[in-house]
Structure formats: structure tokens, C-alpha cells
Tab-separated table of C-alpha atoms (C1' of nucleotides) in Angstrom:
chain	number	residue	atom	x	y	z
M	1	UNK	CA	0.000	0.000	0.000
M	2	UNK	CA	1.195	3.491	-0.779
M	3	UNK	CA	1.716	5.343	2.418
M	4	UNK	CA	-0.559	8.319	2.194
M	5	UNK	CA	0.206	11.270	4.378
M	6	UNK	CA	-1.997	11.348	7.445
M	7	UNK	CA	-4.954	13.651	7.254
M	8	UNK	CA	-4.038	16.609	9.353
M	9	UNK	CA	-6.554	17.243	12.041
M	10	UNK	CA	-6.394	20.423	13.994
M	11	UNK	CA	-8.666	22.086	16.451
M	12	UNK	CA	-9.771	25.642	15.875
M	13	UNK	CA	-7.877	26.625	18.993
M	14	UNK	CA	-4.601	25.260	17.596
M	15	UNK	CA	-5.208	27.025	14.314
M	16	UNK	CA	-5.959	30.245	16.149
M	17	UNK	CA	-2.798	30.022	18.233
M	18	UNK	CA	-0.734	29.961	15.065
M	19	UNK	CA	-2.693	32.672	13.325
M	20	UNK	CA	-2.458	34.983	16.312
M	21	UNK	CA	1.244	34.284	16.738
M	22	UNK	CA	1.613	35.279	13.114
M	23	UNK	CA	-0.327	38.492	13.594
M	24	UNK	CA	1.847	39.427	16.546
M	25	UNK	CA	5.098	38.533	14.817
M	26	UNK	CA	4.392	40.529	11.715
M	27	UNK	CA	3.121	43.485	13.651
M	28	UNK	CA	-0.573	43.352	12.770
M	29	UNK	CA	-1.106	43.156	16.479
M	30	UNK	CA	1.386	45.380	18.226
M	31	UNK	CA	2.737	45.220	21.770
M	32	UNK	CA	0.288	46.943	24.082
M	33	UNK	CA	-2.708	46.481	21.777
M	34	UNK	CA	-5.906	45.440	23.483
M	35	UNK	CA	-7.358	42.180	22.277
M	36	UNK	CA	-11.149	42.242	22.174
M	37	UNK	CA	-12.651	38.799	21.903
M	38	UNK	CA	-15.790	39.541	19.847
M	39	UNK	CA	-13.674	41.486	17.383
M	40	UNK	CA	-11.281	38.630	16.686
M	41	UNK	CA	-14.135	36.142	16.651
M	42	UNK	CA	-15.718	38.023	13.804
M	43	UNK	CA	-12.376	38.364	12.031
M	44	UNK	CA	-11.768	34.633	12.057
M	45	UNK	CA	-15.366	33.495	11.948
M	46	UNK	CA	-15.249	31.419	15.110
M	47	UNK	CA	-16.978	31.543	18.442
M	48	UNK	CA	-15.386	32.778	21.620
M	49	UNK	CA	-14.700	29.336	23.085
M	50	UNK	CA	-11.813	28.268	20.832
M	51	UNK	CA	-10.492	31.819	20.745
M	52	UNK	CA	-10.309	31.960	24.504
M	53	UNK	CA	-8.474	28.645	24.571
M	54	UNK	CA	-5.954	30.059	22.121
M	55	UNK	CA	-5.494	33.192	24.212
M	56	UNK	CA	-4.756	31.082	27.274
M	57	UNK	CA	-2.036	29.253	25.364
M	58	UNK	CA	-0.479	32.471	24.071
M	59	UNK	CA	-0.519	33.839	27.595
M	60	UNK	CA	1.307	30.735	28.816
M	61	UNK	CA	3.904	31.384	26.107
M	62	UNK	CA	4.277	34.951	27.322
M	63	UNK	CA	3.126	36.522	24.076
M	64	UNK	CA	0.098	38.182	25.603
M	65	UNK	CA	-0.866	39.315	29.074
M	66	UNK	CA	-4.217	38.291	30.513
M	67	UNK	CA	-5.762	40.119	33.426
M	68	UNK	CA	-8.889	38.645	34.969
M	69	UNK	CA	-12.102	40.300	33.811
M	70	UNK	CA	-10.055	42.854	31.994
M	71	UNK	CA	-9.105	40.987	28.879
M	72	UNK	CA	-5.884	40.487	26.988
M	73	UNK	CA	-3.135	42.717	25.655
M	74	UNK	CA	-0.214	41.917	23.429
M	75	UNK	CA	2.733	41.727	25.793
M	76	UNK	CA	5.088	44.669	25.843
M	77	UNK	CA	8.732	43.800	26.150
M	78	UNK	CA	10.484	45.873	28.772
M	79	UNK	CA	14.206	46.630	28.982
M	80	UNK	CA	14.206	44.511	32.136
M	81	UNK	CA	12.718	41.571	30.247
M	82	UNK	CA	15.381	41.957	27.561
M	83	UNK	CA	18.066	41.807	30.216
M	84	UNK	CA	16.506	38.601	31.487
M	85	UNK	CA	15.715	36.874	28.211
M	86	UNK	CA	18.808	37.462	26.123
M	87	UNK	CA	21.307	35.892	28.509
M	88	UNK	CA	19.057	32.840	28.515
M	89	UNK	CA	18.945	32.797	24.746
M	90	UNK	CA	22.727	33.197	24.775
M	91	UNK	CA	23.071	30.049	26.847
M	92	UNK	CA	20.689	28.148	24.599
M	93	UNK	CA	22.560	29.179	21.468
M	94	UNK	CA	25.821	28.300	23.158
M	95	UNK	CA	24.502	24.828	23.899
M	96	UNK	CA	23.217	24.497	20.352
M	97	UNK	CA	26.623	25.458	19.003
M	98	UNK	CA	28.345	22.961	21.235
M	99	UNK	CA	26.033	20.130	20.185
M	100	UNK	CA	26.375	21.234	16.587
M	101	UNK	CA	30.149	20.909	16.705
M	102	UNK	CA	29.812	17.439	18.124
M	103	UNK	CA	27.469	16.255	15.395
M	104	UNK	CA	28.088	18.140	12.185
M	105	UNK	CA	29.520	16.417	9.163
M	106	UNK	CA	31.332	18.050	6.279
M	107	UNK	CA	28.075	18.511	4.384
M	108	UNK	CA	26.551	20.337	7.333
M	109	UNK	CA	29.508	22.646	7.629
M	110	UNK	CA	29.453	23.272	3.893
M	111	UNK	CA	25.791	24.257	4.076
M	112	UNK	CA	26.493	26.650	6.916
M	113	UNK	CA	29.395	28.151	4.951
M	114	UNK	CA	27.143	28.617	1.931
M	115	UNK	CA	24.424	30.308	3.927
M	116	UNK	CA	26.995	32.495	5.646
M	117	UNK	CA	28.598	33.549	2.363
M	118	UNK	CA	25.261	34.498	0.859
M	119	UNK	CA	24.352	36.378	4.003
M	120	UNK	CA	27.550	38.419	3.853
M	121	UNK	CA	26.933	39.155	0.175
M	122	UNK	CA	23.538	40.601	1.005
M	123	UNK	CA	25.107	42.672	3.739
M	124	UNK	CA	27.619	44.099	1.277
M	125	UNK	CA	24.778	44.884	-1.098
M	126	UNK	CA	22.870	46.560	1.712
M	127	UNK	CA	19.907	44.274	1.181
M	128	UNK	CA	18.283	44.158	4.558
M	129	UNK	CA	15.417	41.725	4.057
M	130	UNK	CA	17.330	38.832	2.442
M	131	UNK	CA	20.145	39.368	4.924
M	132	UNK	CA	17.702	38.934	7.774
M	133	UNK	CA	16.255	35.817	6.235
M	134	UNK	CA	19.653	34.174	5.814
M	135	UNK	CA	20.751	35.250	9.260
M	136	UNK	CA	17.760	33.435	10.668
M	137	UNK	CA	18.461	30.425	8.482
M	138	UNK	CA	22.020	30.139	9.785
M	139	UNK	CA	20.801	30.036	13.356
M	140	UNK	CA	18.029	27.588	12.504
M	141	UNK	CA	20.498	25.346	10.732
M	142	UNK	CA	22.767	25.269	13.765
M	143	UNK	CA	19.835	24.185	15.916
M	144	UNK	CA	18.825	21.593	13.355
M	145	UNK	CA	22.319	20.086	13.289
M	146	UNK	CA	22.408	20.172	17.093
M	147	UNK	CA	19.571	17.663	16.973
M	148	UNK	CA	17.841	18.714	20.191
M	149	UNK	CA	14.216	19.433	19.383
M	150	UNK	CA	13.310	20.680	22.821
M	151	UNK	CA	16.192	23.135	22.695
M	152	UNK	CA	15.112	24.466	19.312
M	153	UNK	CA	11.505	24.808	20.446
M	154	UNK	CA	12.473	26.630	23.609
M	155	UNK	CA	14.747	29.017	21.750
M	156	UNK	CA	12.064	29.679	19.186
M	157	UNK	CA	9.498	30.542	21.825
M	158	UNK	CA	11.846	33.043	23.444
M	159	UNK	CA	12.780	34.468	20.065
M	160	UNK	CA	9.182	35.186	19.129
M	161	UNK	CA	8.703	37.290	22.215
M	162	UNK	CA	11.439	39.635	21.025
M	163	UNK	CA	10.665	39.459	17.319
M	164	UNK	CA	7.587	41.612	17.659
M	165	UNK	CA	9.905	44.491	18.461
M	166	UNK	CA	12.671	43.999	16.013
M	167	UNK	CA	10.911	44.521	12.736
M	168	UNK	CA	9.848	47.921	13.975
M	169	UNK	CA	13.195	49.635	13.682
M	170	UNK	CA	16.418	49.191	11.811
M	171	UNK	CA	19.894	48.377	12.984
M	172	UNK	CA	22.574	51.046	12.664
M	173	UNK	CA	25.373	50.305	10.151
M	174	UNK	CA	27.759	49.835	13.067
M	175	UNK	CA	25.495	47.257	14.703
M	176	UNK	CA	25.075	45.527	11.403
M	177	UNK	CA	28.839	45.303	10.914
M	178	UNK	CA	29.146	44.027	14.466
M	179	UNK	CA	26.663	41.263	13.730
M	180	UNK	CA	28.597	40.284	10.609
M	181	UNK	CA	31.796	40.168	12.613
M	182	UNK	CA	30.128	37.950	15.218
M	183	UNK	CA	29.037	35.608	12.467
M	184	UNK	CA	32.530	35.460	10.994
M	185	UNK	CA	33.841	34.416	14.383
M	186	UNK	CA	31.045	31.897	14.796
M	187	UNK	CA	31.984	30.318	11.473
M	188	UNK	CA	35.654	30.296	12.462
M	189	UNK	CA	34.883	28.477	15.690
M	190	UNK	CA	32.692	25.989	13.832
M	191	UNK	CA	35.448	25.292	11.285
M	192	UNK	CA	37.946	24.780	14.102
M	193	UNK	CA	35.352	22.756	16.021
M	194	UNK	CA	36.317	24.819	19.039
M	195	UNK	CA	33.394	24.421	21.416
M	196	UNK	CA	34.751	26.654	24.162
M	197	UNK	CA	35.370	29.519	21.770
M	198	UNK	CA	31.964	29.107	20.131
M	199	UNK	CA	30.358	29.181	23.542
M	200	UNK	CA	31.849	32.565	24.329
M	201	UNK	CA	31.078	34.023	20.925
M	202	UNK	CA	27.467	32.894	20.992
M	203	UNK	CA	26.859	34.517	24.330
M	204	UNK	CA	28.604	37.672	23.206
M	205	UNK	CA	26.557	37.665	20.009
M	206	UNK	CA	23.363	37.520	22.027
M	207	UNK	CA	24.671	40.259	24.288
M	208	UNK	CA	25.020	42.408	21.160
M	209	UNK	CA	21.538	41.495	20.026
M	210	UNK	CA	20.235	42.572	23.409
M	211	UNK	CA	22.000	45.908	23.004
M	212	UNK	CA	20.340	46.378	19.632
M	213	UNK	CA	16.928	45.668	21.110
M	214	UNK	CA	17.591	48.184	23.870
M	215	UNK	CA	18.387	50.783	21.240
M	216	UNK	CA	15.214	49.934	19.363
M	217	UNK	CA	13.165	50.241	22.530
M	218	UNK	CA	14.713	53.640	23.182
M	219	UNK	CA	13.873	54.712	19.624
M	220	UNK	CA	10.282	53.653	20.104
M	221	UNK	CA	10.058	55.570	23.345
M	222	UNK	CA	11.320	58.750	21.753
M	223	UNK	CA	9.719	58.446	18.309
O	1	UNK	CA	-2.645	55.433	53.128
O	2	UNK	CA	-1.544	52.024	54.237
O	3	UNK	CA	-0.752	49.979	51.216
O	4	UNK	CA	-3.035	46.993	51.455
O	5	UNK	CA	-2.117	43.921	49.497
O	6	UNK	CA	-4.092	43.673	46.305
O	7	UNK	CA	-7.067	41.366	46.388
O	8	UNK	CA	-6.004	38.284	44.549
O	9	UNK	CA	-8.251	37.575	41.609
O	10	UNK	CA	-7.947	34.356	39.751
O	11	UNK	CA	-9.930	32.674	37.076
O	12	UNK	CA	-11.099	29.097	37.498
O	13	UNK	CA	-8.837	28.129	34.621
O	14	UNK	CA	-5.774	29.519	36.405
O	15	UNK	CA	-6.755	27.762	39.584
O	16	UNK	CA	-7.233	24.520	37.687
O	17	UNK	CA	-3.843	24.793	35.994
O	18	UNK	CA	-2.195	24.890	39.396
O	19	UNK	CA	-4.309	22.155	40.904
O	20	UNK	CA	-3.672	19.851	37.971
O	21	UNK	CA	0.048	20.604	37.999
O	22	UNK	CA	-0.030	19.610	41.651
O	23	UNK	CA	-1.832	16.361	40.946
O	24	UNK	CA	0.704	15.464	38.284
O	25	UNK	CA	3.688	16.418	40.416
O	26	UNK	CA	2.628	14.400	43.411
O	27	UNK	CA	1.670	11.435	41.316
O	28	UNK	CA	-2.094	11.487	41.744
O	29	UNK	CA	-2.141	11.686	37.979
O	30	UNK	CA	0.587	9.508	36.560
O	31	UNK	CA	2.378	9.725	33.219
O	32	UNK	CA	0.272	7.965	30.612
O	33	UNK	CA	-2.994	8.337	32.531
O	34	UNK	CA	-5.986	9.313	30.463
O	35	UNK	CA	-7.611	12.567	31.475
O	36	UNK	CA	-11.389	12.415	31.155
O	37	UNK	CA	-12.980	15.822	31.211
O	38	UNK	CA	-16.340	15.028	32.848
O	39	UNK	CA	-14.514	13.132	35.575
O	40	UNK	CA	-12.283	16.046	36.540
O	41	UNK	CA	-15.168	18.479	36.201
O	42	UNK	CA	-17.061	16.579	38.844
O	43	UNK	CA	-13.981	16.313	41.020
O	44	UNK	CA	-13.432	20.058	41.036
O	45	UNK	CA	-17.045	21.138	40.694
O	46	UNK	CA	-16.554	23.196	37.563
O	47	UNK	CA	-17.847	23.015	34.042
O	48	UNK	CA	-15.840	21.822	31.095
O	49	UNK	CA	-15.055	25.271	29.728
O	50	UNK	CA	-12.502	26.405	32.315
O	51	UNK	CA	-11.125	22.875	32.574
O	52	UNK	CA	-10.472	22.734	28.869
O	53	UNK	CA	-8.723	26.094	29.012
O	54	UNK	CA	-6.493	24.722	31.746
O	55	UNK	CA	-5.722	21.596	29.736
O	56	UNK	CA	-4.659	23.713	26.792
O	57	UNK	CA	-2.213	25.577	29.012
O	58	UNK	CA	-0.785	22.390	30.493
O	59	UNK	CA	-0.357	21.023	26.988
O	60	UNK	CA	1.558	24.159	26.017
O	61	UNK	CA	3.801	23.558	29.028
O	62	UNK	CA	4.408	20.012	27.878
O	63	UNK	CA	2.880	18.406	30.941
O	64	UNK	CA	0.085	16.696	29.067
O	65	UNK	CA	-0.414	15.535	25.494
O	66	UNK	CA	-3.583	16.479	23.665
O	67	UNK	CA	-4.697	14.596	20.597
O	68	UNK	CA	-7.646	15.974	18.640
O	69	UNK	CA	-10.957	14.309	19.422
O	70	UNK	CA	-9.137	11.775	21.509
O	71	UNK	CA	-8.597	13.682	24.691
O	72	UNK	CA	-5.637	14.269	26.961
O	73	UNK	CA	-3.030	12.098	28.626
O	74	UNK	CA	-0.413	12.956	31.201
O	75	UNK	CA	2.814	13.201	29.208
O	76	UNK	CA	5.223	10.315	29.461
O	77	UNK	CA	8.859	11.261	29.638
O	78	UNK	CA	11.020	9.233	27.288
O	79	UNK	CA	14.765	8.584	27.604
O	80	UNK	CA	15.157	10.702	24.482
O	81	UNK	CA	13.346	13.595	26.136
O	82	UNK	CA	15.617	13.268	29.175
O	83	UNK	CA	18.647	13.494	26.915
O	84	UNK	CA	17.200	16.661	25.439
O	85	UNK	CA	15.913	18.361	28.561
O	86	UNK	CA	18.706	17.847	31.068
O	87	UNK	CA	21.475	19.494	29.054
O	88	UNK	CA	19.167	22.492	28.715
O	89	UNK	CA	18.539	22.509	32.446
O	90	UNK	CA	22.282	22.217	32.958
O	91	UNK	CA	22.840	25.371	30.951
O	92	UNK	CA	20.116	27.205	32.836
O	93	UNK	CA	21.552	26.218	36.206
O	94	UNK	CA	24.998	27.186	34.980
O	95	UNK	CA	23.703	30.616	34.056
O	96	UNK	CA	21.917	30.922	37.389
O	97	UNK	CA	25.140	30.031	39.198
O	98	UNK	CA	27.078	32.586	37.243
O	99	UNK	CA	24.570	35.336	37.949
O	100	UNK	CA	24.423	34.234	41.565
O	101	UNK	CA	28.163	34.661	41.978
O	102	UNK	CA	27.936	38.136	40.523
O	103	UNK	CA	25.209	39.232	42.898
O	104	UNK	CA	25.407	37.356	46.152
O	105	UNK	CA	26.331	39.104	49.354
O	106	UNK	CA	27.760	37.513	52.482
O	107	UNK	CA	24.290	36.959	53.892
O	108	UNK	CA	23.250	35.113	50.756
O	109	UNK	CA	26.290	32.878	50.902
O	110	UNK	CA	25.716	32.236	54.584
O	111	UNK	CA	22.146	31.159	53.874
O	112	UNK	CA	23.320	28.784	51.174
O	113	UNK	CA	25.931	27.363	53.540
O	114	UNK	CA	23.313	26.830	56.211
O	115	UNK	CA	20.935	25.065	53.829
O	116	UNK	CA	23.784	22.953	52.509
O	117	UNK	CA	24.927	21.931	55.970
O	118	UNK	CA	21.429	20.906	57.002
O	119	UNK	CA	21.030	18.989	53.760
O	120	UNK	CA	24.234	17.048	54.366
O	121	UNK	CA	23.121	16.280	57.926
O	122	UNK	CA	19.902	14.746	56.614
O	123	UNK	CA	21.913	12.714	54.147
O	124	UNK	CA	24.085	11.354	56.929
O	125	UNK	CA	20.963	10.496	58.898
O	126	UNK	CA	19.516	8.782	55.841
O	127	UNK	CA	16.442	10.994	55.947
O	128	UNK	CA	15.324	11.045	52.372
O	129	UNK	CA	12.358	13.427	52.443
O	130	UNK	CA	13.941	16.339	54.315
O	131	UNK	CA	17.082	15.887	52.244
O	132	UNK	CA	15.072	16.279	49.081
O	133	UNK	CA	13.338	19.358	50.406
O	134	UNK	CA	16.596	21.082	51.308
O	135	UNK	CA	18.185	20.065	48.041
O	136	UNK	CA	15.370	21.807	46.213
O	137	UNK	CA	15.689	24.818	48.483
O	138	UNK	CA	19.381	25.194	47.684
O	139	UNK	CA	18.687	25.287	43.983
O	140	UNK	CA	15.756	27.653	44.428
O	141	UNK	CA	17.898	29.954	46.544
O	142	UNK	CA	20.564	30.098	43.849
O	143	UNK	CA	17.934	31.111	41.307
O	144	UNK	CA	16.525	33.685	43.695
O	145	UNK	CA	19.913	35.274	44.255
O	146	UNK	CA	20.546	35.203	40.502
O	147	UNK	CA	17.647	37.634	40.211
O	148	UNK	CA	16.433	36.562	36.789
O	149	UNK	CA	12.746	35.749	37.075
O	150	UNK	CA	12.372	34.486	33.534
O	151	UNK	CA	15.274	32.106	34.079
O	152	UNK	CA	13.763	30.738	37.267
O	153	UNK	CA	10.360	30.305	35.646
O	154	UNK	CA	11.817	28.521	32.656
O	155	UNK	CA	13.858	26.184	34.821
O	156	UNK	CA	10.866	25.441	36.969
O	157	UNK	CA	8.723	24.528	33.998
O	158	UNK	CA	11.350	22.093	32.729
O	159	UNK	CA	11.838	20.676	36.202
O	160	UNK	CA	8.169	19.862	36.653
O	161	UNK	CA	8.154	17.758	33.520
O	162	UNK	CA	10.758	15.480	35.073
O	163	UNK	CA	9.517	15.616	38.637
O	164	UNK	CA	6.546	13.418	37.909
O	165	UNK	CA	8.998	10.571	37.443
O	166	UNK	CA	11.401	11.100	40.240
O	167	UNK	CA	9.258	10.520	43.251
O	168	UNK	CA	8.439	7.108	41.865
O	169	UNK	CA	11.747	5.464	42.602
O	170	UNK	CA	14.654	5.952	44.934
O	171	UNK	CA	18.235	6.887	44.250
O	172	UNK	CA	20.925	4.302	44.940
O	173	UNK	CA	23.297	5.120	47.820
O	174	UNK	CA	26.065	5.674	45.266
O	175	UNK	CA	23.986	8.198	43.340
O	176	UNK	CA	23.053	9.894	46.556
O	177	UNK	CA	26.695	10.216	47.552
O	178	UNK	CA	27.466	11.517	44.090
O	179	UNK	CA	24.830	14.209	44.460
O	180	UNK	CA	26.276	15.221	47.826
O	181	UNK	CA	29.721	15.436	46.294
O	182	UNK	CA	28.384	17.616	43.480
O	183	UNK	CA	26.845	19.915	46.044
O	184	UNK	CA	30.093	20.152	48.000
O	185	UNK	CA	31.832	21.238	44.834
O	186	UNK	CA	29.056	23.693	44.026
O	187	UNK	CA	29.491	25.286	47.441
O	188	UNK	CA	33.261	25.402	46.998
O	189	UNK	CA	32.908	27.216	43.668
O	190	UNK	CA	30.412	29.645	45.196
O	191	UNK	CA	32.754	30.399	48.107
O	192	UNK	CA	35.610	30.990	45.677
O	193	UNK	CA	33.269	32.950	43.393
O	194	UNK	CA	34.719	30.913	40.563
O	195	UNK	CA	32.135	31.235	37.793
O	196	UNK	CA	33.931	29.054	35.265
O	197	UNK	CA	34.284	26.198	37.716
O	198	UNK	CA	30.674	26.512	38.856
O	199	UNK	CA	29.561	26.397	35.259
O	200	UNK	CA	31.260	23.068	34.702
O	201	UNK	CA	30.035	21.575	37.961
O	202	UNK	CA	26.442	22.610	37.380
O	203	UNK	CA	26.359	20.984	33.987
O	204	UNK	CA	28.008	17.873	35.362
O	205	UNK	CA	25.521	17.822	38.225
O	206	UNK	CA	22.639	17.883	35.772
O	207	UNK	CA	24.334	15.191	33.720
O	208	UNK	CA	24.304	13.041	36.874
O	209	UNK	CA	20.666	13.863	37.497
O	210	UNK	CA	19.876	12.760	33.963
O	211	UNK	CA	21.652	9.475	34.620
O	212	UNK	CA	19.538	8.949	37.722
O	213	UNK	CA	16.349	9.569	35.779
O	214	UNK	CA	17.459	7.092	33.147
O	215	UNK	CA	17.953	4.511	35.863
O	216	UNK	CA	14.522	5.256	37.276
O	217	UNK	CA	12.948	4.909	33.847
O	218	UNK	CA	14.655	1.561	33.420
O	219	UNK	CA	13.362	0.442	36.818
O	220	UNK	CA	9.835	1.425	35.856
O	221	UNK	CA	10.115	-0.505	32.609
O	222	UNK	CA	11.238	-3.645	34.363
O	223	UNK	CA	9.151	-3.413	37.514
F	1	DA	C1'	-13.577	-19.263	17.526
F	2	DA	C1'	-11.574	-15.096	15.608
F	3	DA	C1'	-12.370	-11.203	12.892
F	4	DA	C1'	-15.374	-7.867	11.035
F	5	DT	C1'	-19.493	-5.081	11.177
F	6	DG	C1'	-22.699	-1.932	13.103
F	7	DA	C1'	-25.509	0.160	16.631
F	8	DA	C1'	-25.501	2.222	21.282
F	9	DT	C1'	-22.927	4.971	24.403
F	10	DA	C1'	-19.705	8.265	25.872
F	11	DA	C1'	-16.416	11.834	25.099
F	12	DT	C1'	-14.775	15.746	22.705
F	13	DG	C1'	-15.168	20.332	19.834
F	14	DA	C1'	-17.464	24.337	19.362
F	15	DA	C1'	-21.523	27.658	19.775
F	16	DT	C1'	-24.760	29.878	22.545
F	17	DG	C1'	-26.716	31.961	26.669
F	18	DC	C1'	-26.530	34.206	30.982
F	19	DA	C1'	-24.633	36.460	35.090
F	20	DA	C1'	-20.952	39.307	36.896
F	21	DA	C1'	-17.621	42.615	36.226
F	22	DA	C1'	-15.572	46.578	33.873
F	23	DT	C1'	-15.773	50.563	30.933
F	24	DG	C1'	-17.625	54.865	29.210
F	25	DC	C1'	-20.433	58.669	29.818
F	26	DA	C1'	-23.689	61.913	31.417
F	27	DA	C1'	-25.504	64.276	35.325
F	28	DA	C1'	-24.910	66.050	39.998
F	29	DG	C1'	-22.126	68.203	43.359
F	30	DG	C1'	-18.182	70.836	44.990
H	1	DC	C1'	-14.387	73.934	35.719
H	2	DC	C1'	-13.001	69.787	37.721
H	3	DT	C1'	-14.242	65.787	40.368
H	4	DT	C1'	-17.434	62.345	41.701
H	5	DT	C1'	-21.455	59.380	41.380
H	6	DG	C1'	-24.746	56.441	39.165
H	7	DC	C1'	-26.468	54.291	35.069
H	8	DA	C1'	-26.213	52.114	30.374
H	9	DT	C1'	-23.361	49.485	27.504
H	10	DT	C1'	-19.807	46.424	26.590
H	11	DT	C1'	-16.922	42.663	27.701
H	12	DT	C1'	-15.525	38.943	30.102
H	13	DG	C1'	-16.155	34.261	32.848
H	14	DC	C1'	-18.468	30.304	33.030
H	15	DA	C1'	-22.318	26.948	32.298
H	16	DT	C1'	-25.070	24.784	29.156
H	17	DT	C1'	-26.318	22.920	24.817
H	18	DC	C1'	-25.682	20.885	20.290
H	19	DA	C1'	-23.036	18.473	16.794
H	20	DT	C1'	-19.295	15.476	15.704
H	21	DT	C1'	-16.137	11.980	16.558
H	22	DA	C1'	-14.380	7.837	19.382
H	23	DT	C1'	-15.187	3.883	21.884
H	24	DT	C1'	-17.547	-0.124	23.437
H	25	DC	C1'	-19.969	-4.159	22.905
H	26	DA	C1'	-23.197	-7.241	20.939
H	27	DT	C1'	-24.040	-9.416	16.514
H	28	DT	C1'	-22.889	-11.396	12.342
H	29	DT	C1'	-19.832	-13.591	9.159
H	30	DT	C1'	-16.141	-16.430	7.698
DNA sequence: AAAATGAATAATGAATGCAAAATGCAAAGG
DNA sequence: CCTTTGCATTTTGCATTCATTATTCATTTT
């Protein structure tokens, strides 16, 4: 018998969780926005029950804040939260890098090199969007090679919380160059399979990312 | 005006999340158990709506598995999951230790010493329960001193997933001694404020904990 | 007797309804 | 004119209801 792909069966709540995550990530719903249940119900054509289930899940993920009888708001990320979250993400990336070094074959490294090279090319060309996409791909690839699904999932969930901010403002050229430099050093450590060095660089890289987010938050405050 | 503590307002769903977490932690609900909604509704005297919201949250936390139209089960922890989760927890504890060293005052260290000493005394007396309690307190205290709430919350959520297993079987005397030795070395690194050393020990300590859980899982399989 | 079928039963998914709480706003009072 | 109070409206929390999907078990079939 041909193995047919299983029929995907999803609850409305699950679907809604993903849709809402998407809306928050791409800025349709912005940090601080009030979420009114009847409004979203109409938008998606569902009743309040599955929507409320979805909101509870998003609240557990930290993407929205729920206050009893007062409804939901898209979570704002505070400078304090950045100072808490990014060191954690640094550790997770450091672990991913370490596992990656222990498991990657030549093909894996070659793929990372290719992605890195293309990323740098886009930087040189000043092409922000494709640069960002490849940057993300490099990190995702490292997690994939690391082969720890729970680690990847955890990192992803923390990343989303900060992503809502980042698309809202642009990096300075200096910060951009700094990020490229970090990535060069990451690649060097991967080539050398130097776990200790990669560990340090990853955490430093995330420290820099935190700095960028702080600058963005300041921009938003002023502008 | 005297600042009165705010009146605590909780939804039934929130209450249920905590109650159910408790039931799972203390083994009233065991890994693999089917969760039947009407049953729990009767038990807690609530309708299915808030219960279902709670189940969605617990599923997001990884404590239960939900399959569409087929209901919920308390999540089983697999050896593979242990191999994924414990290295992550090791990194989180390592970060907590590092932050702790950077922030602890003499009073903090003294408190840790006191807890440690009492813990060792219970070990010598072979008193398992109070030992376990103090062990937990030591780790909690380190996270408290570290002063990163998100880190503590994340660690806690990973810890709960494994706790459901651990109460089910007992450590061997060798493993117990090993844990004590780890803790001695943790205290030594804290006294010396040696972050690098603490980092290594914490990760090793969690590696040992993972080994213990593997042994417990094997016991459960056989027995 | 074992496997397959189908009807009865029970559980889940989602919508609706209702009571309690919050919000907005106009009128009354300072 | 600004603040406060009370009422109408809106929104949320939860229970109930209805429809759909599993599960169980007796019956049939091989």
C-alpha cells in the first residue's frame, strides 16, 4: 500500500494560536494592543470558546498578558525583560553550538558556509530583508544540526517574544557590521570545532543582540 | 494610606492549571494516565469550559499531550526527552550560578551554607524526604539570588516535567553520595566565586541527574 | 472461535446563553 | 471647571447545549 500522508486534524484553537502568533510577529497586532474577543471572533469566523483557549495558550507562552475580567493585551517587552531573556537565549545558542560541533559532518559545515557567504553578500549589497532571512536560516540550521528538538523549540518561543519588536526599527550600520563580525567568528569556531570559543562568541553575540533591542526600545520611546 | 495587598483575583482556569500541575507532580495523575474531562469536572465542581482552558495551558507547558478528538493524557517522559531536557537545564543552572556569583552578598552565601549543611546532615541520617526538600531549596535559593525571574520560571517549567517521574523510585546510595559530592563542589565554587568552575560543575551535576532519571525509567520498565 | 461489522454509548469540539464585572459617559455636586 | 457618582453598555467568565467523533460491545460472518 502506498503510504498516504496522514490527514491533518487540527482544532480551531490550535489554528488560532498559530494565526495569532503570526499576527503578533508581523506586527498586525502590536505590543500593548488590546485584544477584544468579539472582534477577533468576527475576524476569524469562530466563536469565543476556541479563541479563549488560544489566548490562554499564548498567555502561557508569554506573548500576551491576561488580566482577569479585563481581557488580553499583546505583551510589551520591557528593557528589564530583555536583560533577562537574552542571557538565557545566549546560553541556549551556546549549547546548540556545542552540540552542533559534536554532530556536524562536512556537508553540514558546507551548508552553513554557503548560507553564511550568501548572508555576507547581502550585507555588502545593503539588502536588509534577504540578509535577515539568511541570518535566521544560519541560526536555525545550527539548531537543526544540534539535533535537540526541545532546545530548538524553547529558543524559538523566546525568540518570538522579542521578534515583535525587532521589525519595527532598523539596525545602525555599526550594529550591522558588528553582527557580521560575530558571524565570521562563529563560522571560524565551527570550522575549528572549538566548542569553548563558540560558547563565548554565541553569548557575546546575544549580548550584542540585546544591546540592539535596547536601542530599538529607546527609539520607540522617543519616536 | 496604608498599602493593602491587592485582592487576589484568579480565574477558574488559572486555579485549575495549578491544581492539575499539583496532581501530576505528586503522582495522583501519573504519566500515561488518560484525562477524562467530565470526571475532573465533577472532582473540582466546575464546568468543562474552564477545565479545557487549563488543559490547553498544560499542553503548552508540555505536561500533558492532547490529541484531537481523543482527549488528553499525562505526558510520558522518554529517555530521548531526558537526553534533550537535562542538558538544557544544565545550561540554565549554569547561568543561574554565574549570575548568583555576581550578585550574592555575604548573607546570601551564609544562607546557602546553612541550607547545605542541614542537607548534608539529613543525608548522613539517611532521611530522604527532608534531604530532598533542602536540596530543592538550595537550587531555588541560587535562582533567587541570581535575580532573573524568567530564568527561574523557565527552569521550573522544565523541572516539573521530570519531577513526575522522580518521586516514583529511589536513588541508589552511590547516586546519593554523588549528588552530595556535586553539592560540596558547588558550594566550593560559590565560596571561591569561581564562575567558570561553577559552570562546569552545574552541567556535570545535571548530567548526573539525567543518569539517575534514566535509571529510574529503566526500573519502571522492568518493575 | 476469531475477525469484522454496526448500533448504542460516551467523550470531545465548538456555539450559545446568561450572570458578573468593567468601561464609558452623562448628570450632579463641589 | 473639575471631580465624583450612578447608570447604560460592553466585555468577560463560566455553564449549558448541540453536533461530531471515538469507543464499546453485541451481533454477524467467515
